[in-house]
CSV table of C-alpha atoms in Angstrom, one decimal:
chain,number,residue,atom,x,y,z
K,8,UNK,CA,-18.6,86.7,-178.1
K,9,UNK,CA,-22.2,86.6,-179.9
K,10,UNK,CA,-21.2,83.4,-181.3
K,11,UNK,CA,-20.8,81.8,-177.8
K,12,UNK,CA,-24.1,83.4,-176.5
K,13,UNK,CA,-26.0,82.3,-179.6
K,14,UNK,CA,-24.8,78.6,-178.7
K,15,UNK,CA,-25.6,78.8,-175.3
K,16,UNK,CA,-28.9,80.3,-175.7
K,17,UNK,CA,-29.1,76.5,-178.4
K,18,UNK,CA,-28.2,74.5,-175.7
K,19,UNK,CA,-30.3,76.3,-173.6
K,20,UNK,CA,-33.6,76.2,-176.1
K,21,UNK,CA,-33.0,72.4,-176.9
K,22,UNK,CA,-33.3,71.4,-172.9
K,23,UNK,CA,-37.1,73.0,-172.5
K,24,UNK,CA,-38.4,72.3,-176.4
K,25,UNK,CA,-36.1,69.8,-177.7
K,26,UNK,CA,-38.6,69.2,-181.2
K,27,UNK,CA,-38.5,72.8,-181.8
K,28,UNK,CA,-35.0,73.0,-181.1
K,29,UNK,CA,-34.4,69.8,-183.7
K,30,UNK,CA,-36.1,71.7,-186.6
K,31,UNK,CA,-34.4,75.2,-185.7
K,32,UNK,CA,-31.2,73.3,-186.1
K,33,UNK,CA,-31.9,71.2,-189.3
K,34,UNK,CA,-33.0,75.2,-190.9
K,35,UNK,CA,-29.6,76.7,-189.8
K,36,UNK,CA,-27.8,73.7,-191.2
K,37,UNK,CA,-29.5,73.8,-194.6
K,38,UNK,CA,-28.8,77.5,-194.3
K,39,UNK,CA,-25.3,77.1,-193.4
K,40,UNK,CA,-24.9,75.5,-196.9
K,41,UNK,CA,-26.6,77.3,-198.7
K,42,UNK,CA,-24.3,80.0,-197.8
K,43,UNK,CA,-21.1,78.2,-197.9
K,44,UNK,CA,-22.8,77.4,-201.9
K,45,UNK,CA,-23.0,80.6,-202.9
K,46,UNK,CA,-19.9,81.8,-201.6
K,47,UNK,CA,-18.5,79.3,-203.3
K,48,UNK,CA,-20.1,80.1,-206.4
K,49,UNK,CA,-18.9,84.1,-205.9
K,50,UNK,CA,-15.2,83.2,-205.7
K,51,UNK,CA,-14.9,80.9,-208.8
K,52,UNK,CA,-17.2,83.8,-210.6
K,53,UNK,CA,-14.5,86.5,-209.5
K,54,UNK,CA,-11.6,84.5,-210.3
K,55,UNK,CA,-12.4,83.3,-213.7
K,56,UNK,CA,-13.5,87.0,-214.7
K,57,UNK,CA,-10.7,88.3,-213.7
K,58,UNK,CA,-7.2,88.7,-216.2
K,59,UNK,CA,-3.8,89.8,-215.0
K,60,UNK,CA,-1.2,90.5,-217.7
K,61,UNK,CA,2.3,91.8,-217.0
K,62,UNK,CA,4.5,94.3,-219.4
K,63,UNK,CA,8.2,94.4,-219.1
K,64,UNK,CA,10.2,97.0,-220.9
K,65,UNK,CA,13.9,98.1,-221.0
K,66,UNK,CA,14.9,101.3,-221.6
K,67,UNK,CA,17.6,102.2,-223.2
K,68,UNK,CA,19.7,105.6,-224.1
K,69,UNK,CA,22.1,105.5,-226.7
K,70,UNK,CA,22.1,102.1,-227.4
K,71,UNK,CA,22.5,101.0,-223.3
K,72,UNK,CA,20.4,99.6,-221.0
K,73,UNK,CA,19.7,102.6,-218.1
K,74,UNK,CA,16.6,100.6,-216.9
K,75,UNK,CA,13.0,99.1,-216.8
K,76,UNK,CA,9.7,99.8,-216.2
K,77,UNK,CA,7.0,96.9,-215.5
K,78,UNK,CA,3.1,97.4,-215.9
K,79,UNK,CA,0.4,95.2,-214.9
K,80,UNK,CA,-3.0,95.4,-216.6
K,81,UNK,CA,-5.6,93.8,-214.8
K,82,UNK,CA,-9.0,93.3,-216.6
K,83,UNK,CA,-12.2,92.6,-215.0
K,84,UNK,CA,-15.2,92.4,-216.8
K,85,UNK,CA,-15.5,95.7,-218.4
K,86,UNK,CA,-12.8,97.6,-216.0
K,87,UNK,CA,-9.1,97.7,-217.0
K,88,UNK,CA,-6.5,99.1,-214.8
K,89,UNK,CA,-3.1,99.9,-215.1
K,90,UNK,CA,-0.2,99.7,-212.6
K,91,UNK,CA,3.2,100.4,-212.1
């Protein structure tokens, strides 16, 4: 909804001052890029920082196999977790 009323207020703007309306949209444009940069820049930080390692073990009771247990440790940056 605020999206739609924020581009109709634009196409409103650009009719009465359409030079002030040319430079409003080249700042949301270089904006908009910025933006799309940065969150760019945040995912490939947080993915690269981030390590996932799986630990599968058997258990056993005289001498059989009676099950398993998996744990996944998940390290990032200076937190390490633990999971069933």
């Amino acid at each position: 909804m605020i999206p739609t009323i924020i581009y109709l207020m634009m196409k409103r703007y650009k009719r009465q001052h359409p030079e002030k309306a040319e430079v409003l949209q080249s700042f949301i444009n270089k904006c908009s890029k910025c933006f799309f940069l940065i969150l760019i820049c945040l995912g490939l930080a947080t993915g690269t920082f981030s390590q996932a390692k799986t630990l599968v073990y058997t258990i056993k009771r005289n001498g059989s196999e009676v099950g398993s247990i998996q744990f996944t440790q998940n390290t990032i940056g200076n937190r390490i977790t633990l999971s069933c």
